XYZ file of C-alpha atoms in Angstrom:
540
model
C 19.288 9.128 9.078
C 16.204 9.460 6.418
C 14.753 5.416 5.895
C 17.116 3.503 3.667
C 14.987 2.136 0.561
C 12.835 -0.397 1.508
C 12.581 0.877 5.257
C 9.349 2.139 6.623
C 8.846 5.649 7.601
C 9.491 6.919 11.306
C 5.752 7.709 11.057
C 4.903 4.000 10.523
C 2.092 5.429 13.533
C -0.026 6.587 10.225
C 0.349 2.859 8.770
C -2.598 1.522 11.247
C -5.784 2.710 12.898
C -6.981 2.072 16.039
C -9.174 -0.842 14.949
C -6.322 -2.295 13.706
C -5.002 -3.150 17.076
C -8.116 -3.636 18.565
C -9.231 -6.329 16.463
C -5.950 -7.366 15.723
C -6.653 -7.189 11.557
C -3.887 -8.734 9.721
C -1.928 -9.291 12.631
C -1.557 -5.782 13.255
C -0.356 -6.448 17.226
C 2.650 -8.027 15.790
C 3.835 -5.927 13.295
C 3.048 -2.640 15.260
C 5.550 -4.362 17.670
C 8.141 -4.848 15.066
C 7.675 -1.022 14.384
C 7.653 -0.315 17.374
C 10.787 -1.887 18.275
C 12.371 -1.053 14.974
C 12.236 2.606 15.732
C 12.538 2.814 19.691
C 15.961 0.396 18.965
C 17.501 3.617 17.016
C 17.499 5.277 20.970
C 17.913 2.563 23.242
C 20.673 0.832 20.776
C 21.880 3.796 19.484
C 22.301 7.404 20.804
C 20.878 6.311 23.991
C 24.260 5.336 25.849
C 27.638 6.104 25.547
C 29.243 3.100 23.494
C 32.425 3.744 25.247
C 31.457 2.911 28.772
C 27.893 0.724 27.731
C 25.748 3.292 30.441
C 22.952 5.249 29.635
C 22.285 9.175 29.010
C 19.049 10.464 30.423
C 18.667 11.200 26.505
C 18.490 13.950 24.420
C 16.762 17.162 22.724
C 15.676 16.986 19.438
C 15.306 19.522 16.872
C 11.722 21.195 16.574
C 11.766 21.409 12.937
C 13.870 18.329 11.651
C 13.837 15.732 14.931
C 17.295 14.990 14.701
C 19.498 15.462 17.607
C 19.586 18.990 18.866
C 23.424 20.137 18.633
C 25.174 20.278 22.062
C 22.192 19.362 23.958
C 22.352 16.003 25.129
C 21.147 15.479 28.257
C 24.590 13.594 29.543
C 23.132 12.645 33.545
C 21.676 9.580 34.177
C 20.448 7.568 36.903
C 20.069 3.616 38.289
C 16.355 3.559 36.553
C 17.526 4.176 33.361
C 20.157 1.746 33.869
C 17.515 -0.859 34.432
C 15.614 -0.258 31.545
C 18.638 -0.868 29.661
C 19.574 -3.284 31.637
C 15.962 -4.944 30.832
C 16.190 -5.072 27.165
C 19.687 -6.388 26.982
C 18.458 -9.332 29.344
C 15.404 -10.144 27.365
C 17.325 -10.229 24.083
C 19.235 -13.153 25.784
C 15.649 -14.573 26.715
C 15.268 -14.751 22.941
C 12.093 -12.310 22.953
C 11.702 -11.427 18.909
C 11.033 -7.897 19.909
C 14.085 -7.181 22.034
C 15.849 -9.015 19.295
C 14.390 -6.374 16.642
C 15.008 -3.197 19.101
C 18.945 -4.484 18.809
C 18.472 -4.507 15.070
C 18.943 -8.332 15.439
C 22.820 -7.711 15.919
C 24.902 -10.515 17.266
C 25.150 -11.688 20.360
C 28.906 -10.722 20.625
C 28.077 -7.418 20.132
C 25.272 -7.149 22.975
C 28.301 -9.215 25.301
C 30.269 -6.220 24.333
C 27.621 -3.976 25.657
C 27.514 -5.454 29.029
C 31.311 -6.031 29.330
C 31.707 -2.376 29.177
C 28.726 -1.429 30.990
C 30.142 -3.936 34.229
C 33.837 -2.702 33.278
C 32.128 1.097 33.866
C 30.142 0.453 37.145
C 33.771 -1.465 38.792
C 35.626 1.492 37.695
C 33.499 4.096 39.655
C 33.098 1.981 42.953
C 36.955 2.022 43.113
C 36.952 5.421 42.645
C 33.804 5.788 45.079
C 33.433 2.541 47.529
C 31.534 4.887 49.795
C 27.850 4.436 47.448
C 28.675 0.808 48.659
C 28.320 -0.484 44.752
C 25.102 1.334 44.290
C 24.841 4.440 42.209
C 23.365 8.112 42.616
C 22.572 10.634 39.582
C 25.872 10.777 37.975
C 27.390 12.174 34.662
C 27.772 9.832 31.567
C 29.430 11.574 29.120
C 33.216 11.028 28.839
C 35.044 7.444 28.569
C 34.156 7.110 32.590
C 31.644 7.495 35.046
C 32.010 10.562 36.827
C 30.109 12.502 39.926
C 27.196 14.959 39.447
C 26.883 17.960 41.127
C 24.464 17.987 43.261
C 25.134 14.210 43.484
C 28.346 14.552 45.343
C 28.040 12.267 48.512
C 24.041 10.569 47.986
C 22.468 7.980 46.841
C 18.931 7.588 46.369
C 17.017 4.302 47.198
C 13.881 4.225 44.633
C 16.100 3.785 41.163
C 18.620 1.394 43.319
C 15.525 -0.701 43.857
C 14.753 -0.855 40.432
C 18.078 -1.720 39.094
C 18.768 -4.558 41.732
C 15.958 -6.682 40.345
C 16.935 -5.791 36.757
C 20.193 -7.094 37.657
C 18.790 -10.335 39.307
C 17.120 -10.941 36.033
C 20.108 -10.402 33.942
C 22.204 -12.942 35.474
C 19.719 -15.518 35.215
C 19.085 -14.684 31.833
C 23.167 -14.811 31.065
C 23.251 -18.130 32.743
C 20.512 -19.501 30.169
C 22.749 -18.924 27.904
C 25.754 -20.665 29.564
C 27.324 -16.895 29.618
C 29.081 -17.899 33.089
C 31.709 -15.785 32.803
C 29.947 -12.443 32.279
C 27.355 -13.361 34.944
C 29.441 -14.123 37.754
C 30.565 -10.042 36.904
C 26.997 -9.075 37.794
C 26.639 -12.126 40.485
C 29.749 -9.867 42.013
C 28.173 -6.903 41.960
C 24.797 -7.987 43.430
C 25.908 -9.227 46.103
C 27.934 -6.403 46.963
C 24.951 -4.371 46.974
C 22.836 -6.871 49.151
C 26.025 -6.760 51.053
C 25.727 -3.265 51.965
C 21.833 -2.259 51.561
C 21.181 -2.272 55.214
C 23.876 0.064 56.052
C 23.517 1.891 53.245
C 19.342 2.827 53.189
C 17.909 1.569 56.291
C 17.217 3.675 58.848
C 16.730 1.657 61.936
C 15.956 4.113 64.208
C 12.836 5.072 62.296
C 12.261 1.677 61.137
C 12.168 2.439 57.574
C 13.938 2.849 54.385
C 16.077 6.044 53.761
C 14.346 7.962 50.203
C 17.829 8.835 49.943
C 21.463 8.542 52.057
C 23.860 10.937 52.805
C 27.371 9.072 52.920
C 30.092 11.072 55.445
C 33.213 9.038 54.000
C 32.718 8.653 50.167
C 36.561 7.330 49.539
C 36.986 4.628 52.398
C 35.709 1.218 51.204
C 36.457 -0.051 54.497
C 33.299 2.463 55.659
C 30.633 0.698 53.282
C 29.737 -1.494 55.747
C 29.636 0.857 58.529
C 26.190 2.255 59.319
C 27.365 5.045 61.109
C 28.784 6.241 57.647
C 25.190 6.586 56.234
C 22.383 9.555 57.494
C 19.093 9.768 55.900
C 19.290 13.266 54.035
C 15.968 14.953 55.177
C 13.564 13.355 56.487
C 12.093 11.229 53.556
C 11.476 7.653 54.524
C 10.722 5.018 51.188
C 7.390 4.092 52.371
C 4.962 4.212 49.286
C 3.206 0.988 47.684
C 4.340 2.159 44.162
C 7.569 1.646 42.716
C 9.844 2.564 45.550
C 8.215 -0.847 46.887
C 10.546 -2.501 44.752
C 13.573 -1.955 47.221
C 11.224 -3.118 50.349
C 10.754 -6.980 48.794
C 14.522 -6.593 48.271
C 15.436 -5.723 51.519
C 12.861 -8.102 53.024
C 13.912 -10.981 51.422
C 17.542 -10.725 50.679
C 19.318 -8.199 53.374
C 21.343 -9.921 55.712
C 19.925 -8.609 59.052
C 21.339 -10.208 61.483
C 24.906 -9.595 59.961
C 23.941 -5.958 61.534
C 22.871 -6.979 64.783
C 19.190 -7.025 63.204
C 16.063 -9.666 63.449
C 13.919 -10.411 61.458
C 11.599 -7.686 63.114
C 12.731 -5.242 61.163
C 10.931 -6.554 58.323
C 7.769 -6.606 59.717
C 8.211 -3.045 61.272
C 9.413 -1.904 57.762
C 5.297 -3.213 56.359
C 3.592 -1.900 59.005
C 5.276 1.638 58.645
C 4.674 1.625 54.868
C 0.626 0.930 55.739
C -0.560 4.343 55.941
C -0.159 5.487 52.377
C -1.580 2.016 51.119
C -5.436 3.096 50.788
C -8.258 2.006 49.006
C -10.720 4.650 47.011
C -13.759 4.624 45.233
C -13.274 6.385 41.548
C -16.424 7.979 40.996
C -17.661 8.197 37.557
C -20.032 10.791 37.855
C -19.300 13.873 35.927
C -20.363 17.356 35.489
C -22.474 16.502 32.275
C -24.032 12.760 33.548
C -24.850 11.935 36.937
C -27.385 9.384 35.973
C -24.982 6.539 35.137
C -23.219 6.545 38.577
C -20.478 3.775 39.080
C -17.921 3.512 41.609
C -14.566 1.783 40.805
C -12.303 0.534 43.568
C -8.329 1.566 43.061
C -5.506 1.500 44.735
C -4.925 5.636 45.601
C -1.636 6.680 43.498
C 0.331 9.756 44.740
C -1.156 11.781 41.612
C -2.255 8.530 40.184
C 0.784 8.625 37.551
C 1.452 6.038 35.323
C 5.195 6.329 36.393
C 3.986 5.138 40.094
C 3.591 1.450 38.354
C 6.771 0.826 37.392
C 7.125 -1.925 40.146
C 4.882 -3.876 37.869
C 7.742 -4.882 35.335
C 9.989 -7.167 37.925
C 7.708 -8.653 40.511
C 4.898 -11.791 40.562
C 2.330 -9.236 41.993
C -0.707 -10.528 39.757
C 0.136 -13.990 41.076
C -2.401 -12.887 43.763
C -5.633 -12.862 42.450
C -6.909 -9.193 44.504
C -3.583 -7.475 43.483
C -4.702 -8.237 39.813
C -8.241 -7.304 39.727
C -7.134 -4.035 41.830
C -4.059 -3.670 39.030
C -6.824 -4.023 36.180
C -9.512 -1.676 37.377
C -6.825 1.360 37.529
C -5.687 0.888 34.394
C -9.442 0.507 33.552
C -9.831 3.899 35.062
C -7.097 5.525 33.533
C -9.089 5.124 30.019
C -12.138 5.569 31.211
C -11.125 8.813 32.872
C -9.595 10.544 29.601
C -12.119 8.692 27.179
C -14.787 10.053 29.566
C -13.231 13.697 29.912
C -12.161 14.144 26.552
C -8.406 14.325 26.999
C -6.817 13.006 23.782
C -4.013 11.229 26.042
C -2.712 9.627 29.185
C -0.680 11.368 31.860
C 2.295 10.224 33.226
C 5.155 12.274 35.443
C 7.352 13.930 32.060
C 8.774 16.909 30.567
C 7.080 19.891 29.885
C 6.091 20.871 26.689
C 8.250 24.413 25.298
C 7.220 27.310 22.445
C 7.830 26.231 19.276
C 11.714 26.362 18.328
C 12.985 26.885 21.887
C 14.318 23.409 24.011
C 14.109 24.460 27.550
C 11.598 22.342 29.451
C 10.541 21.611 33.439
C 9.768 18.448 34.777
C 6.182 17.657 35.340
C 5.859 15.374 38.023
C 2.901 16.378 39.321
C 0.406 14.801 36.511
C -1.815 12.169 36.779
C -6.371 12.097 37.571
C -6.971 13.827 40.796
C -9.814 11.601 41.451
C -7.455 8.764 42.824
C -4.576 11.004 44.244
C -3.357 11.468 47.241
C -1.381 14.679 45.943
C -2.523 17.495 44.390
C -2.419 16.909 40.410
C -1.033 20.510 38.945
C -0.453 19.473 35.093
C -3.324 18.364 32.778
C -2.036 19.857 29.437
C 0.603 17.365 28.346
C -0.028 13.803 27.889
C 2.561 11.226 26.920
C 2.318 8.190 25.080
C 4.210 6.157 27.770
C 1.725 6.508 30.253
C -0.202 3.732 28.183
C 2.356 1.329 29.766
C 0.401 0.159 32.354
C -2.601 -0.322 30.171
C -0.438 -2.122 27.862
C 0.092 -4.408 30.618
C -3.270 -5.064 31.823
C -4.706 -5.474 28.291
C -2.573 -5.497 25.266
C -4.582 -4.221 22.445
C -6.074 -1.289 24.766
C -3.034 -0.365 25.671
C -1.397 -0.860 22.380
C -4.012 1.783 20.987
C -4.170 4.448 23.320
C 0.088 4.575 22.352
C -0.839 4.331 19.016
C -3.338 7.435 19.664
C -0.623 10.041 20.904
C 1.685 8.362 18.649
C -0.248 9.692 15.528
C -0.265 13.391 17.063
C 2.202 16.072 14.717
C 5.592 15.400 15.471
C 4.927 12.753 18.079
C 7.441 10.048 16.160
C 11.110 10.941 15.351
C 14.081 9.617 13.894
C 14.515 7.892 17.464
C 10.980 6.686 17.991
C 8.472 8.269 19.444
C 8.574 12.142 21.409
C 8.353 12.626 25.152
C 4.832 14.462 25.210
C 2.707 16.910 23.229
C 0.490 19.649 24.817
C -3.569 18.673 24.280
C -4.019 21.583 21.923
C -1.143 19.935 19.410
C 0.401 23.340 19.403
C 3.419 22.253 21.389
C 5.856 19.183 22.051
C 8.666 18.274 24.629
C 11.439 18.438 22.547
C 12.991 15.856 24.045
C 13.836 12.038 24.479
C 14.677 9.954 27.273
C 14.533 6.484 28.714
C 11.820 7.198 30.740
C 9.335 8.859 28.507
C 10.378 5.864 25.650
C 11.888 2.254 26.763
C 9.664 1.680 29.972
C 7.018 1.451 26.501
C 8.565 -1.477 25.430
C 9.510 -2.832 29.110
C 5.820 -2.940 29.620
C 5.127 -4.982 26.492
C 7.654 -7.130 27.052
C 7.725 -7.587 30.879
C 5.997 -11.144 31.130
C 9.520 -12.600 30.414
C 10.975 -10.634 32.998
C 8.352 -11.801 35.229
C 8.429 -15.246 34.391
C 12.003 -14.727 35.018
C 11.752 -13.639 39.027
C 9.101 -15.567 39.643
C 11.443 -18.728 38.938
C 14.297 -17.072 40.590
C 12.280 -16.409 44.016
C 10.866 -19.984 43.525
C 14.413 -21.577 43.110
C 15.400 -19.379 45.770
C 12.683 -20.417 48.431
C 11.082 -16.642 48.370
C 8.122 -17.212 46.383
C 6.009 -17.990 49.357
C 7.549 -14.702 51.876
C 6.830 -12.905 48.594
C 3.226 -14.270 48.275
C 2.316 -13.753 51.832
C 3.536 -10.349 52.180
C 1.389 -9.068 49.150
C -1.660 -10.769 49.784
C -1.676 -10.227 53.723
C -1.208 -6.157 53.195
C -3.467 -5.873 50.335
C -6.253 -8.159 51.957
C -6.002 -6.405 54.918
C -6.926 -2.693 52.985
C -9.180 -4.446 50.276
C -10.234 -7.724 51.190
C -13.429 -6.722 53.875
C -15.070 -5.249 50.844
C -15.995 -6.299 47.823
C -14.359 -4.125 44.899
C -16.716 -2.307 42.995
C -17.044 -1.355 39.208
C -15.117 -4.779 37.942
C -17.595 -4.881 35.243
C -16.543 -1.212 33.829
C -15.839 -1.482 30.762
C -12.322 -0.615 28.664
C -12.512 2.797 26.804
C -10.683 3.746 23.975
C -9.929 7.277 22.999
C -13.190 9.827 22.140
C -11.258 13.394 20.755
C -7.870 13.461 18.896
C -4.787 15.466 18.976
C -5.402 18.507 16.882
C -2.950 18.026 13.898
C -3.286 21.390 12.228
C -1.014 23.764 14.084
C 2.165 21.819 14.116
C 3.662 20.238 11.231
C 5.823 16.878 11.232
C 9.496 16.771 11.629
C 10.868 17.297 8.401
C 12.562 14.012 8.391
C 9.742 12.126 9.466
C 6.710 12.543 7.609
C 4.780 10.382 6.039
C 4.198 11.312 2.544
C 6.962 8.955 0.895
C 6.460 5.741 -0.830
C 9.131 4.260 1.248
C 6.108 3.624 4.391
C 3.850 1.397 1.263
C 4.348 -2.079 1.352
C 6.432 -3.553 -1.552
C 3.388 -5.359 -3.099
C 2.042 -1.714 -3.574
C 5.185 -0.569 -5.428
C 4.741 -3.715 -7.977
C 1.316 -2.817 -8.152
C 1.421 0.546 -9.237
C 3.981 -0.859 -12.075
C 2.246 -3.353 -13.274
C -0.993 -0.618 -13.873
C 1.000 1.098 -15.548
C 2.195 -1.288 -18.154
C -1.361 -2.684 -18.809
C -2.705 0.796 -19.005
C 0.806 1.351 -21.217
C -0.289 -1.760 -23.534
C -3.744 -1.336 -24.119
C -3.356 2.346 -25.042
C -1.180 1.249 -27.812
């Protein structure tokens, strides 16, 4: 697994500074991409789904001291959002984005078909088996030559990650079509519309008017049942009513569900939007802190549940920045986000991830709970661990920001592996996750790449005449929270990191560490030869 000759280090984070990006010297943007992409492609193309079925694992734990894969610890679950975010890359290599093309190691295009032949082949196989998740899928175990049920995942499905995978799909097809892939589209055509087919029964909950969190199915082996909305309770009481990425399954179900095949109006749409409106609310970041409270500035967000860059997700698939308030409201919490740890000295981003564990040891929680208190809703528990994919969004509101802050946690010890880059790292660079996942890696590249997929749905609801419905809904709910008011602190400025990751406690993984030739540039290589034969000559 060590860098073949010729190959750049896994650390290639040491090639470039900060300024780099920023100022784009020497085309840095682009060729941090390539890295980027080069590395994170060794995961998401590699030991990041089961080449036997073409789904995902969750990922994996790596070893502390080398970074290779941790024996017997693969972390063989995985779920409809990591689907999409391999779903995502596969359909923007057939969009003929250079990146995607590099994270595939530029392989052939037969051999990405093969991917999602299997991967189709895989999710067929387990609706026969289980017609009851009416074609979409809960937490389930990926290990194995077939899909198989979870424990704890026995008889529910859960609405957010469906969301999220039912646009990825939409994309995909288009994007197979583009490339006269009929055949293999029509697969996924199938299987989308099954799902819009049976979403209604399935997650909506139309005595509450809402959209079930998750759905507890009563028969699991009678296809005949899919369609029957008596066969689906909402487990608890949880109804899918936040603005932040479980949003992605309401502008499905508003604009594709067939209601009235139910016995449903139109109605139900509306009621579905004005339930969600409660936990849409504006707030003023204030920038006062402990140490200045001269400078005062308040900076209008949208509030976030812990203010998570996880909760942005929805921001890959949809047209949302088509409306001008959605996009000045998208950049000024990104601008925030910066600002906040630039301004506090945190040497990071937070984002929803794994915990960080003692040196040598591989068990880990899940943080959820992370994010800037300031602009939660939620109390914010976990301010020790910072991840590098919680630059995503900033990536997405402004590139070279973005691009650096990633870079910043990237250069932290043992915060690039044989795989790409590490799931998070503890603020006193004492500790790491041990660990790598879809999550905490690919929705990195997603971001930078998600103006194809946007440009994608955006023609797709056009073509489809839901481009306006779309429109309307987003500027109508968001005008009606931020549009009486003007929103403040537009003029703050970006921030880029102020403190580093200490890198004196923890060293590199032993197979990733920069201290090889093999990370120089060829020229450098020549360079040093040809010194040495005039210093050679002229000494004799």
């Amino acid at each position: 697994m060590k860098p073949s000759s010729g190959e750049t280090t896994c650390r290639f984070a040491d090639l470039f500074t900060i300024d780099d990006l920023v100022q784009n010297r020497d085309d840095a943007i682009h060729r941090f991409k390539m890295e980027m992409c080069t590395w994170e492609g060794k995961f998401g193309f590699g030991v990041g789904y089961n080449h036997v079925t073409g789904v995902t694992f969750d990922g994996h734990k790596i070893d502390y001291e080398t970074g290779d894969l941790r024996k017997n610890l693969i972390q063989y679950w995985t779920a409809s959002s990591k689907e999409a975010l391999h779903v995502n890359m596969l359909s923007l290599y057939f969009l003929d984005d250079v990146y995607a093309r590099q994270f595939f190691g530029n392989t052939s295009e037969a051999n990405v078909i093969d991917v999602l032949e299997r991967k189709i082949a895989s999710y067929n196989d387990f609706h026969r088996r289980y017609p009851g998740f009416g074609g979409f899928l809960p937490w389930f175990a990926a290990n194995g030559t077939q899909m198989n049920l979870l424990d704890g995942w026995l008889s529910r499905v859960p609405s957010l990650d469906n969301g999220q995978l039912i646009w990825s799909i939409k994309i995909l097809i288009e994007a197979l079509r583009r490339k006269s892939l009929d055949d293999l589209a029509a697969k996924y055509q199938e299987r989308l519309d099954l799902m819009t087919r049976t979403v209604i029964p399935v997650f909506y909950d139309a005595a509450r008017g809402g959209i079930r969190c998750e759905s507890a199915i009563i028969n699991l082996l009678d296809e005949g049942q899919m369609t029957n909305s008596s066969n689906y309770v909402t487990n608890g009481d949880c109804l899918l009513d936040d603005p932040y990425e479980g949003e992605l399954m309401s502008y499905f179900m508003d604009l594709y569900a067939p209601w009235e095949q139910y016995g449903l109006t139109r109605e139900e749409c509306d009621k579905m939007w004005r339930n969600k409106r409660p936990k849409l609310v504006r707030v003023e970041y204030n920038t006062t802190t402990p140490w200045n409270s001269i400078d005062q500035k308040r900076v209008t967000v949208q509030r976030g549940y812990w203010f998570s860059s996880h909760e942005q997700w929805k921001y890959f698939y949809l047209p949302y920045q088509d409306i001008d308030l959605q996009r000045r409201l998208f950049v000024n919490g990104e601008k925030v986000r910066v600002y906040h740890s630039a301004t506090y000295g945190i040497p990071g981003l937070y984002a929803s991830v794994a915990s960080s564990a003692a040196v040598g040891t591989y068990a880990v929680d899940y943080y959820s709970a992370c994010g800037i208190q300031l602009a939660a809703s939620q109390l914010v528990q976990h301010h020790h661990v910072v991840t590098p994919y919680a630059s995503f969004p900033v990536i997405m509101a402004n590139e070279s920001i973005g691009l650096a802050w990633y870079l910043h946690m990237l250069q932290g010890s043992a915060m690039q592996n044989l795989y790409g880059s590490t799931e998070a790292i503890n603020v006193n660079g004492l500790t790491i996750s041990p660990v790598i996942t879809w999550d905490s890696k690919i929705t990195t590249v997603v971001a930078m790449l998600s103006s194809g997929l946007i440009d994608v749905t955006r023609q797709i609801l056009r073509n489809e005449g839901k481009y306006d419905r779309f429109y309307n809904i987003t500027e109508s709910e968001w005008t009606r929270v931020f549009g009486a008011n003007e929103l403040l602190g537009e003029d703050i400025p970006w921030h880029l990191p102020t403190v580093s990751l200490p890198r004196n406690g923890l060293p590199d993984f032993t197979l990733c560490r920069n201290r090889s030739t093999n990370n120089r540039p060829k020229y450098i290589g020549l360079l040093v030869v040809i010194i040495g034969f005039f210093n050679f000559y002229f000494k004799n």
